[in-house]
Coordinates of C-alpha atoms and ligand atoms in Angstrom, one line a residue:
Chain A
X69 CA 0.1 0.2 0.0
X70 CA 3.1 2.3 0.7
X71 CA 3.8 1.6 -3.0
X72 CA 0.4 3.2 -4.0
X73 CA 0.8 6.1 -1.8
X74 CA 4.1 6.9 -3.6
X75 CA 2.7 6.3 -6.8
X76 CA -0.1 8.7 -6.2
X77 CA 2.2 11.5 -5.1
X78 CA 4.4 10.7 -8.4
X79 CA 1.3 11.0 -10.4
X80 CA 0.2 14.4 -8.8
X81 CA 3.8 15.7 -9.6
X82 CA 3.6 14.6 -13.1
X83 CA 0.3 16.3 -13.6
X84 CA 1.7 19.5 -12.0
X85 CA 4.5 19.5 -14.4
X86 CA 2.6 18.9 -17.5
X87 CA 0.3 21.9 -16.4
X88 CA 3.1 24.2 -17.4
X89 CA 3.0 23.1 -20.9
X90 CA -0.7 24.2 -21.4
X91 CA 0.2 26.6 -24.1
X92 CA 2.5 24.4 -25.9
X93 CA -0.4 22.2 -27.4
X94 CA -2.7 24.6 -28.3
X95 CA -1.6 25.3 -31.9
X96 CA -4.6 23.9 -33.4
X97 CA -7.2 24.8 -30.9
X98 CA -8.4 27.4 -33.3
X99 CA -8.9 25.0 -35.9
X100 CA -10.5 22.6 -33.6
X101 CA -13.0 24.7 -32.4
X102 CA -14.1 25.6 -35.8
X103 CA -12.4 28.7 -36.5
X104 CA -13.8 32.3 -36.8
X105 CA -17.6 31.4 -37.2
X106 CA -17.6 29.4 -33.8
X107 CA -15.7 32.0 -32.2
X108 CA -18.2 34.7 -33.1
X109 CA -21.0 32.4 -32.0
X110 CA -19.3 31.9 -28.5
X111 CA -18.7 35.8 -28.3
X112 CA -22.3 36.6 -29.2
X113 CA -23.7 34.1 -26.6
X114 CA -21.3 35.3 -23.9
X115 CA -22.1 38.7 -24.5
X116 CA -25.9 37.9 -24.4
X117 CA -25.5 36.7 -21.2
X118 CA -22.8 39.0 -19.3
X119 CA -24.8 42.2 -20.5
X120 CA -28.0 40.7 -19.1
X121 CA -26.7 39.0 -16.1
X122 CA -27.8 41.1 -13.1
X123 CA -24.7 40.3 -11.0
X124 CA -22.3 41.7 -13.4
X125 CA -24.1 43.8 -16.1
X126 CA -23.9 47.0 -14.2
X127 CA -20.0 46.9 -15.0
X128 CA -20.9 47.2 -18.7
X129 CA -23.2 50.1 -18.5
X130 CA -21.4 52.3 -21.0
X131 CA -20.2 49.4 -23.1
X132 CA -20.6 49.5 -26.9
X133 CA -21.8 46.1 -27.7
X134 CA -20.1 46.0 -31.1
X135 CA -16.6 47.2 -30.3
X136 CA -16.2 44.9 -27.4
X137 CA -17.4 41.9 -29.5
X138 CA -14.9 42.5 -32.1
X139 CA -12.4 42.5 -29.4
X140 CA -13.1 39.5 -27.6
X141 CA -13.3 37.7 -30.9
X142 CA -9.9 38.9 -31.9
X143 CA -8.6 38.1 -28.5
X144 CA -10.3 34.2 -28.4
X145 CA -8.7 33.9 -32.0
X146 CA -5.1 34.8 -31.0
X147 CA -5.2 33.1 -27.7
X148 CA -6.2 29.9 -29.3
X149 CA -3.5 30.1 -31.9
X150 CA -5.7 31.8 -34.8
X151 CA -4.5 33.9 -37.3
X152 CA -5.6 37.2 -35.6
X153 CA -3.8 39.8 -33.6
X154 CA -5.6 41.4 -30.6
X155 CA -5.2 45.1 -30.5
X156 CA -7.1 46.2 -27.5
X157 CA -5.8 47.0 -24.0
X158 CA -4.0 44.4 -22.1
X159 CA -6.1 42.7 -19.2
X160 CA -4.6 44.5 -16.5
X161 CA -5.2 48.1 -18.0
X162 CA -8.7 47.0 -19.0
X163 CA -10.2 45.8 -15.7
X164 CA -8.1 47.8 -13.3
X165 CA -10.3 50.3 -11.6
X166 CA -13.5 48.3 -12.2
X167 CA -12.8 46.6 -8.8
X168 CA -13.9 43.0 -10.0
X169 CA -14.5 40.7 -7.6
X170 CA -13.5 37.1 -7.5
X171 CA -17.3 35.9 -7.4
X172 CA -18.0 38.3 -10.4
X173 CA -15.4 36.6 -12.2
X174 CA -16.7 33.6 -11.6
X175 CA -20.0 34.5 -12.8
X176 CA -18.4 35.6 -16.0
X177 CA -16.4 32.3 -16.4
X178 CA -20.0 30.5 -15.9
X179 CA -21.4 32.5 -18.4
X180 CA -18.5 31.9 -20.7
X181 CA -19.1 28.1 -20.2
X182 CA -22.6 28.6 -20.9
X183 CA -21.9 30.5 -24.0
X184 CA -19.4 27.7 -25.2
X185 CA -22.1 25.1 -24.6
X186 CA -24.7 27.0 -26.5
X187 CA -22.2 27.4 -29.4
X188 CA -22.0 23.4 -29.1
X189 CA -18.1 23.3 -28.3
X190 CA -17.3 19.8 -27.1
X191 CA -16.6 19.6 -23.3
X192 CA -12.8 18.7 -23.8
X193 CA -12.3 21.8 -26.0
X194 CA -14.2 24.1 -23.5
X195 CA -11.7 23.0 -21.0
X196 CA -8.8 23.8 -23.2
X197 CA -10.2 27.4 -23.7
X198 CA -10.9 27.8 -20.0
X199 CA -7.3 26.7 -19.2
X200 CA -5.9 29.6 -21.2
X201 CA -8.1 32.3 -19.7
X202 CA -8.3 31.0 -16.3
X203 CA -4.5 32.1 -15.6
X204 CA -5.9 35.7 -16.3
X205 CA -7.9 36.0 -13.0
X206 CA -5.3 37.8 -11.1
X207 CA -4.8 40.3 -13.9
X208 CA -8.6 41.0 -14.0
X209 CA -9.7 40.9 -10.4
X210 CA -8.5 43.2 -7.7
X211 CA -8.2 41.0 -4.7
Chain B
X207 CA -36.7 6.7 7.0
X208 CA -36.7 10.0 9.4
X209 CA -33.2 10.7 8.2
X210 CA -34.4 10.8 4.3
X211 CA -37.6 13.0 5.1
X212 CA -35.3 15.7 6.7
X213 CA -32.9 15.4 3.7
X214 CA -35.5 15.8 1.3
X215 CA -36.8 18.9 3.1
X216 CA -33.3 20.2 3.5
X217 CA -32.8 19.7 -0.5
X218 CA -36.0 21.4 -1.4
X219 CA -35.1 24.3 0.9
X220 CA -31.8 24.4 -0.5
X221 CA -32.7 24.3 -4.1
X222 CA -34.7 27.8 -3.5
X223 CA -31.9 29.7 -2.4
X224 CA -29.0 31.3 -4.1
X225 CA -25.6 29.3 -4.0
X226 CA -22.2 30.9 -4.2
X227 CA -20.6 31.6 -7.5
X228 CA -17.6 29.3 -7.6
X229 CA -17.6 26.7 -10.7
X230 CA -19.6 23.6 -10.4
X231 CA -17.8 20.9 -8.5
X232 CA -15.3 23.1 -6.9
X233 CA -16.9 22.7 -3.3
X234 CA -16.2 19.1 -3.4
X235 CA -18.4 17.0 -1.3
X236 CA -18.7 16.2 2.6
X237 CA -16.2 13.5 3.6
X238 CA -17.1 11.3 6.5
X239 CA -15.8 13.6 9.3
X240 CA -17.9 16.5 7.9
X241 CA -15.0 18.5 6.2
X242 CA -15.0 19.3 2.6
X243 CA -13.3 16.7 0.3
X244 CA -14.1 13.2 -1.2
X245 CA -15.6 10.1 0.7
X246 CA -12.6 9.7 3.3
X247 CA -10.3 12.2 2.7
X248 CA -10.5 16.0 3.6
X249 CA -9.5 18.3 0.7
X250 CA -8.1 21.9 0.7
X251 CA -11.4 23.0 -0.8
X252 CA -13.7 25.3 1.6
X253 CA -17.2 23.5 1.9
X254 CA -20.0 25.1 -0.7
X255 CA -19.7 27.4 -3.7
X256 CA -19.0 30.9 -1.8
X257 CA -16.2 33.0 -3.1
X258 CA -14.6 35.9 -1.1
X259 CA -17.8 37.7 -0.4
X260 CA -20.1 34.8 -0.1
X261 CA -21.0 32.5 2.5
X262 CA -22.5 28.9 1.8
X263 CA -23.9 26.3 3.9
X264 CA -24.1 22.4 3.2
X265 CA -25.5 19.4 4.5
X266 CA -25.0 15.8 3.9
X267 CA -25.9 12.3 4.8
X268 CA -23.6 9.3 4.3
X269 CA -24.2 5.8 4.8
X270 CA -21.7 2.8 4.4
X271 CA -22.5 -0.8 4.7
X272 CA -20.2 -3.7 5.0
X273 CA -20.6 -7.4 5.8
X274 CA -20.6 -6.7 9.7
X275 CA -20.9 -3.1 10.1
X276 CA -23.1 -0.1 9.1
X277 CA -21.7 3.4 9.2
X278 CA -23.6 6.6 9.2
X279 CA -22.8 10.2 9.2
X280 CA -24.9 13.4 9.2
X281 CA -23.0 16.7 8.8
X282 CA -23.4 20.5 8.3
X283 CA -20.8 22.9 7.4
X284 CA -20.5 26.5 6.6
X285 CA -18.0 27.8 4.0
X286 CA -17.1 31.6 4.8
X287 CA -15.6 33.6 1.8
X288 CA -13.8 30.9 0.4
X289 CA -11.5 31.3 3.4
X290 CA -12.9 29.5 6.6
X291 CA -15.0 26.1 7.2
X292 CA -16.8 25.1 10.2
X293 CA -18.3 21.9 10.0
X294 CA -20.1 19.2 12.6
X295 CA -20.5 15.5 11.8
X296 CA -22.3 13.0 13.8
X297 CA -21.1 9.4 13.1
X298 CA -22.5 6.0 14.2
X299 CA -21.0 2.6 13.7
X300 CA -23.4 -0.1 14.3
X301 CA -21.7 -3.5 15.5
X302 CA -24.2 -5.7 13.8
X303 CA -22.1 -8.9 14.1
X304 CA -19.7 -7.9 17.2
X305 CA -22.6 -6.5 19.3
X306 CA -24.2 -9.9 19.6
X307 CA -21.2 -11.9 19.9
X308 CA -19.9 -9.7 23.0
X309 CA -23.4 -9.8 24.6
X310 CA -24.3 -6.4 23.5
X311 CA -26.8 -6.7 20.9
X312 CA -27.4 -3.2 19.3
X313 CA -24.1 -2.1 20.1
X314 CA -23.3 1.2 18.3
X315 CA -19.9 3.3 18.6
X316 CA -20.8 7.0 17.9
X317 CA -18.6 10.2 17.9
X318 CA -19.2 13.9 17.0
X319 CA -16.4 15.7 14.9
X320 CA -16.2 19.6 15.1
X321 CA -14.1 20.7 12.1
X322 CA -12.4 24.0 11.5
X323 CA -10.3 24.5 8.1
X324 CA -8.7 27.7 6.9
X325 CA -7.5 28.0 3.3
X326 CA -3.9 29.5 3.5
X327 CA -3.0 30.0 -0.1
X328 CA -3.7 29.2 -3.9
X329 CA -7.1 28.7 -5.5
X330 CA -8.1 25.0 -6.8
X331 CA -8.9 26.3 -10.2
X332 CA -7.1 29.6 -11.1
X333 CA -3.8 29.7 -9.5
X334 CA -0.7 27.6 -10.8
X335 CA -0.1 26.6 -7.1
X336 CA -2.4 24.3 -5.4
X337 CA -5.1 25.5 -3.0
X338 CA -3.5 24.7 0.5
X339 CA -5.3 24.5 3.6
X340 CA -4.9 23.8 7.2
X341 CA -7.8 21.9 9.2
X342 CA -8.5 20.8 12.8
X343 CA -10.8 17.9 13.6
X344 CA -11.8 17.7 17.4
X345 CA -13.6 14.3 17.9
X346 CA -15.4 13.4 20.9
X347 CA -16.3 9.7 21.2
X348 CA -19.9 9.4 22.6
X349 CA -20.2 5.7 23.6
X350 CA -16.7 4.9 25.2
X351 CA -17.6 1.5 26.8
X352 CA -16.2 -0.5 24.1
X353 CA -13.4 1.5 23.0
X354 CA -12.3 1.5 26.8
X355 CA -12.6 -2.3 27.0
X356 CA -10.3 -2.8 24.0
X357 CA -7.6 -0.3 25.4
X358 CA -8.3 3.1 23.9
X359 CA -6.8 5.6 26.3
X360 CA -9.0 8.5 25.6
X361 CA -12.5 9.3 24.5
X362 CA -11.6 12.5 22.7
X363 CA -8.6 13.5 20.4
X364 CA -7.7 16.3 17.9
X365 CA -6.6 15.7 14.2
X366 CA -4.3 18.3 12.5
X367 CA -3.9 18.0 8.7
X368 CA -2.6 20.1 5.9
X369 CA -3.9 19.4 2.6
X370 CA -2.9 20.3 -1.1
X371 CA -5.7 20.3 -3.9
X372 CA -5.5 21.0 -7.4
X373 CA -8.0 21.0 -10.3
X374 CA -6.2 20.5 -13.7
X375 CA -8.0 22.3 -16.4
X376 CA -8.0 20.1 -19.6
X377 CA -5.6 17.8 -18.2
X378 CA -5.3 15.1 -18.8
X379 CA -6.7 14.7 -22.5
X380 CA -8.9 17.7 -22.2
X381 CA -10.6 16.5 -19.3
X382 CA -10.4 18.1 -16.0
X383 CA -8.4 16.1 -13.4
X384 CA -8.1 16.7 -9.9
X385 CA -5.6 15.8 -7.0
X386 CA -5.4 16.0 -3.5
X387 CA -2.7 15.2 -0.8
X388 CA -3.2 15.4 2.7
X389 CA -1.0 15.0 5.7
X390 CA -2.7 14.0 9.0
X391 CA -1.4 13.9 12.6
X392 CA -3.9 11.6 14.3
X393 CA -4.2 9.6 17.5
X394 CA -7.5 8.1 16.5
X395 CA -8.3 4.3 16.5
X396 CA -10.5 3.7 13.5
X397 CA -10.9 7.4 12.9
X398 CA -12.1 7.8 16.7
X399 CA -14.8 5.4 16.6
X400 CA -12.5 3.4 18.9
X401 CA -11.2 6.0 20.8
X402 CA -7.9 7.6 20.7
X403 CA -4.4 6.1 21.7
X404 CA -3.6 2.6 22.9
X405 CA -1.1 0.3 24.3
X406 CA 0.8 0.3 21.0
X407 CA 1.1 4.1 20.8
X408 CA -0.8 7.2 19.8
X409 CA 0.1 9.9 17.6
X410 CA 1.1 9.2 13.9
X411 CA 1.4 11.1 10.7
X412 CA -0.6 9.7 7.9
X413 CA -0.8 10.3 4.2
X414 CA -4.2 10.5 2.3
X415 CA -4.7 11.1 -1.2
X416 CA -7.5 11.6 -3.7
X417 CA -7.3 11.6 -7.5
X418 CA -10.0 11.7 -10.2
X419 CA -11.3 13.2 -13.3
X420 CA -14.3 15.0 -14.3
X421 CA -15.9 12.9 -17.4
X422 CA -18.0 16.1 -18.0
X423 CA -19.4 19.1 -16.2
X424 CA -21.5 16.9 -13.8
X425 CA -20.0 13.4 -13.5
X426 CA -16.6 12.8 -11.8
X427 CA -14.7 9.5 -11.0
X428 CA -11.8 8.8 -8.8
X429 CA -10.4 7.0 -5.8
X430 CA -9.5 7.7 -2.4
X431 CA -6.6 6.2 -0.1
X432 CA -6.3 6.9 3.6
X433 CA -3.2 5.3 5.5
X434 CA -4.1 4.2 8.8
X435 CA -2.1 3.0 12.0
X436 CA -2.8 0.5 14.6
X437 CA -2.5 1.7 18.6
X438 CA -4.5 -1.0 19.8
X439 CA -3.1 -4.7 20.2
X440 CA -6.3 -6.4 20.2
X441 CA -6.7 -5.8 16.3
X442 CA -4.7 -4.0 13.6
X443 CA -6.2 -1.5 11.5
X444 CA -6.2 -1.4 7.7
X445 CA -5.6 1.4 5.3
X446 CA -8.9 2.6 3.8
X447 CA -9.6 3.1 0.0
X448 CA -12.5 3.6 -2.1
X449 CA -13.4 4.3 -5.7
X450 CA -16.2 6.7 -6.4
X451 CA -18.5 8.3 -9.0
X452 CA -19.9 11.5 -8.2
X453 CA -23.1 13.3 -9.6
X454 CA -23.3 17.1 -9.5
X455 CA -26.3 18.4 -11.4
X456 CA -26.1 21.7 -10.0
X457 CA -24.8 24.0 -7.0
X458 CA -27.3 22.6 -4.8
X459 CA -27.3 18.8 -4.9
X460 CA -24.4 16.1 -5.3
X461 CA -24.5 12.5 -4.9
X462 CA -21.6 10.3 -4.3
X463 CA -21.7 6.4 -4.9
X464 CA -18.6 4.7 -4.0
X465 CA -17.3 1.2 -3.2
X466 CA -15.2 1.3 -0.2
X467 CA -12.7 -1.1 1.3
X468 CA -11.9 -0.5 4.9
X469 CA -10.3 -3.7 5.6
X470 CA -10.1 -5.5 8.8
X471 CA -11.9 -3.5 11.4
X472 CA -12.0 -4.7 15.3
X473 CA -11.2 -8.1 14.3
X474 CA -13.5 -8.8 11.6
X475 CA -11.6 -9.1 8.4
X476 CA -12.2 -7.8 4.9
X477 CA -14.9 -5.2 5.4
X478 CA -16.2 -3.9 1.7
X479 CA -19.3 -2.2 0.9
X480 CA -21.3 0.5 -0.8
X481 CA -21.1 4.0 0.2
X482 CA -23.8 6.6 -0.8
X483 CA -23.5 10.4 0.3
X484 CA -26.3 12.9 -0.8
X485 CA -25.0 16.6 -0.2
X486 CA -27.3 19.7 -0.3
X487 CA -25.6 23.4 -0.5
X488 CA -27.1 26.9 -0.5
Ligands
HEM754 C1 -10.9 35.7 -18.7 C2 -11.8 36.6 -18.5 C3 -11.7 37.9 -19.4 C4 -11.5 38.3 -20.4 C5 -10.6 37.5 -21.6 C6 -11.9 39.7 -20.8 C7 -11.5 40.4 -22.0 C8 -11.9 41.5 -22.2 C9 -11.5 42.5 -23.5 C10 -10.9 41.8 -24.5 C11 -11.7 43.7 -23.3 C12 -11.8 44.9 -24.2 C13 -10.7 45.7 -24.0 C14 -10.6 46.7 -24.7 O1 -11.3 47.6 -24.7 O2 -9.4 47.0 -25.2 C15 -12.6 43.7 -22.1 C16 -13.2 44.9 -21.4 C17 -14.1 44.8 -20.2 N1 -14.4 43.8 -19.4 FE1 -13.3 42.0 -19.6 N2 -12.6 40.2 -19.7 C18 -12.6 39.2 -18.8 C19 -13.3 39.1 -17.6 C20 -14.0 40.2 -17.1 C21 -14.9 40.3 -16.0 C22 -14.9 39.0 -15.1 C23 -15.8 41.4 -16.1 C24 -16.6 41.7 -14.9 C25 -17.2 41.1 -14.3 C26 -15.0 42.2 -17.1 C27 -15.6 43.3 -17.6 C28 -15.1 44.0 -18.6 C29 -15.7 45.5 -18.9 C30 -16.6 46.2 -18.0 C31 -14.9 45.9 -19.9 C32 -15.1 47.2 -20.5 C33 -16.0 47.2 -21.7 C34 -16.0 48.6 -22.5 O3 -15.3 48.7 -23.5 O4 -17.0 49.2 -22.1 N3 -14.1 41.5 -17.9 N4 -12.7 42.5 -21.5

């Protein structure tokens, strides 16, 4: 049984190490998602949700939807390895001063997951997309 | 049956209220001693779904039946701001076979466990480092006659543990894997049901681990392992292990079915059986 314990610990360590290579294998995530049309749908579904979600909508009072749509599409495209260059502000600049709480970030992520679900993105691809954006939490929130 | 009625009322009530905003599954479930974790292992997670400005309540009922024993636990927990967790669990362990054999038909071991856990660092999902927590379980045996007779020294004891838990987004193979390693310092005999300390020793540091995978957003599979020690010469203790299947349809309800192997317990060998745990949260 000691043996099993040691094996489990090794497994955890291996998993932790492979986490650092998350970006390396994402070259064709853009393709796997279905490229521009699917990213467009995800973004539309995302904005439908966050702009109407009473827990976070107040933060977007002055938002011009089309502009934000375009920026988010190009950001998802670029981050998933697609042929785009995101030209918006960086995540710290954009969100600093908004005092976004961890709970609001999680509400946003839930809406993002629902948006990918609505865009019929398969579960395992959803997770790959989330793995990219999850690491941005500390830049976006103020806590 | 009464248990189920209460549980049903609780779940109905829970589902009418709002839960915290953490992602589905990140509240884990209530383990046998009332702490947030998986079946037999406490994790570094804080009960419920509350984030740094939210407080969640959870309750759970757990049953494990083996050839010769029946284990039951009722627990409640509060998760405060994803920082602190308070929990209370009442356990009972029916000696279906041993009781009659020692002339005490209907004998049951009982204990209450008061738990406190504090998240020290990290976030299960979002940080590269694992979520790390320190916890205490104060255990009070409520029926010390039998533990005393077999040589237990104390009817109460404190377990201390440090736990690291991590969810691996999209690892392995695009699924979300999760892992926990917990180190526990304990003097408990059979987690405290047979009291604390004995003729062979008292405090030990044990390794516990839990590994698993979300198959999709609401189903997870995994296994737990919990190292144990023998303080009482009348019977050796076995390490515990289980394999589990968890169903988490929403932030209010989760159900865990497991097959648990608790080995030799109080001289009766090879105790295995099904484990069922129902959790409600709001
Ligand atoms: C991983 C998560 C997130 C990503 C990738 C993201 C991405 C972006 C991008 C690309 C922009 C446009 C920047 C620009 O104007 O140049 C933006 C703006 C903004 N974001 Fe986020 N965001 C995230 C999370 C959040 C959260 C959690 C909130 C609030 C709950 C939020 C609120 C806003 C607001 C209010 C704006 C300004 C919109 C405007 O132009 O009026 N974001 N975000």
